[in-house]
C-alpha positions as CSV (number, residue, x, y, z in Angstrom):
1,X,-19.2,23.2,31.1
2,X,-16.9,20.8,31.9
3,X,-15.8,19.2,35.3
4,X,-12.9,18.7,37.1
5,X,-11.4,15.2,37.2
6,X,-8.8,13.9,39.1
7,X,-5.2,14.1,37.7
8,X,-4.9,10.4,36.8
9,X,-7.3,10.4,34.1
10,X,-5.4,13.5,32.2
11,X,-4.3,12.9,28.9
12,X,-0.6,12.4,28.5
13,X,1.8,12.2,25.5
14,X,5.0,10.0,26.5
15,X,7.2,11.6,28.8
16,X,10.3,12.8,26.3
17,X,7.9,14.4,23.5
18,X,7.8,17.5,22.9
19,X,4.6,18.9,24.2
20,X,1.4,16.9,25.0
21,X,-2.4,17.9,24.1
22,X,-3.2,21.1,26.3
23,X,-5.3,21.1,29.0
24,X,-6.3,23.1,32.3
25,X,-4.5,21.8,36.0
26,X,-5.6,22.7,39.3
27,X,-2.4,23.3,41.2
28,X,-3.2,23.2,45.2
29,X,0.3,25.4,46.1
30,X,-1.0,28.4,44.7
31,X,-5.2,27.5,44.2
32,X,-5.1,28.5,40.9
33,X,-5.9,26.8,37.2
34,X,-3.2,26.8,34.5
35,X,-3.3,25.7,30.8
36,X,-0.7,23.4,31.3
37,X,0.7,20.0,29.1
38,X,2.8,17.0,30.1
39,X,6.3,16.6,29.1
40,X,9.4,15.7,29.9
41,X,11.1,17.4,33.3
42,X,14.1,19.7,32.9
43,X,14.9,20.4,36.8
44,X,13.1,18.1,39.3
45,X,13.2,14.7,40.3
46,X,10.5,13.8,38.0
47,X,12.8,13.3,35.0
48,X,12.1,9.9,34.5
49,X,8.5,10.2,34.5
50,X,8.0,13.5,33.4
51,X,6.1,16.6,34.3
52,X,3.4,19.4,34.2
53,X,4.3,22.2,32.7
54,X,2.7,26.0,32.3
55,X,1.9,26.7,28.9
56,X,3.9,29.8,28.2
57,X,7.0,31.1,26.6
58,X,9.2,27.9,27.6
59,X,9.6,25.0,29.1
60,X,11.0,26.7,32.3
61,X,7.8,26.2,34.3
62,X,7.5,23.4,35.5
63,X,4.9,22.1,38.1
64,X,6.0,19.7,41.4
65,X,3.8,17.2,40.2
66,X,2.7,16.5,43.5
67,X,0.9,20.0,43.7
68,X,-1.4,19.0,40.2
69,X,-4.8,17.3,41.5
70,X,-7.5,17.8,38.8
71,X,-7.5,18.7,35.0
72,X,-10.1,19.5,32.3
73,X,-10.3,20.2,28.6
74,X,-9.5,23.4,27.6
75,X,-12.8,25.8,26.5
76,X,-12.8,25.9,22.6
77,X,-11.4,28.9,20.7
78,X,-13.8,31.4,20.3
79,X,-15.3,31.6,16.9
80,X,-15.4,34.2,14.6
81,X,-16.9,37.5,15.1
82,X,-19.4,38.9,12.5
């Protein structure tokens, strides 16, 4: 099992790709873990540096990237089932 590790050692693509490699953010607003992936910001002041975002639908969620503190890997898929 993996541990958490502090948000500055999350892997990143460069702000302005589309989507970076998924991963799992601890966001301390609402105490909860996300599969989330770095990108560049739509709606906050972050657009220069880019943002968390929730991996979902869109890119309409994205994180105050003050509120992100920790991140690990993803679990695997789960393989196949005889």
């Amino acid at each position: 099992m993996s541990e958490w590790k502090t948000i500055d050692s999350a892997p990143r693509n460069p702000a302005g790709k589309f989507y970076g490699p998924p991963i799992l953010v601890y966001c301390v607003a609402d105490r909860l873990p996300w599969p989330a992936y770095w990108g560049q910001a739509n709606k906050t002041d972050d657009a220069t540096n880019g943002t968390w975002f929730c991996l979902d639908d869109n890119d309409n969620n994205e994180f105050n990237v003050k509120d992100i503190t920790h991140w690990m890997p993803l679990p695997p898929p789960p393989g196949d089932t005889p």
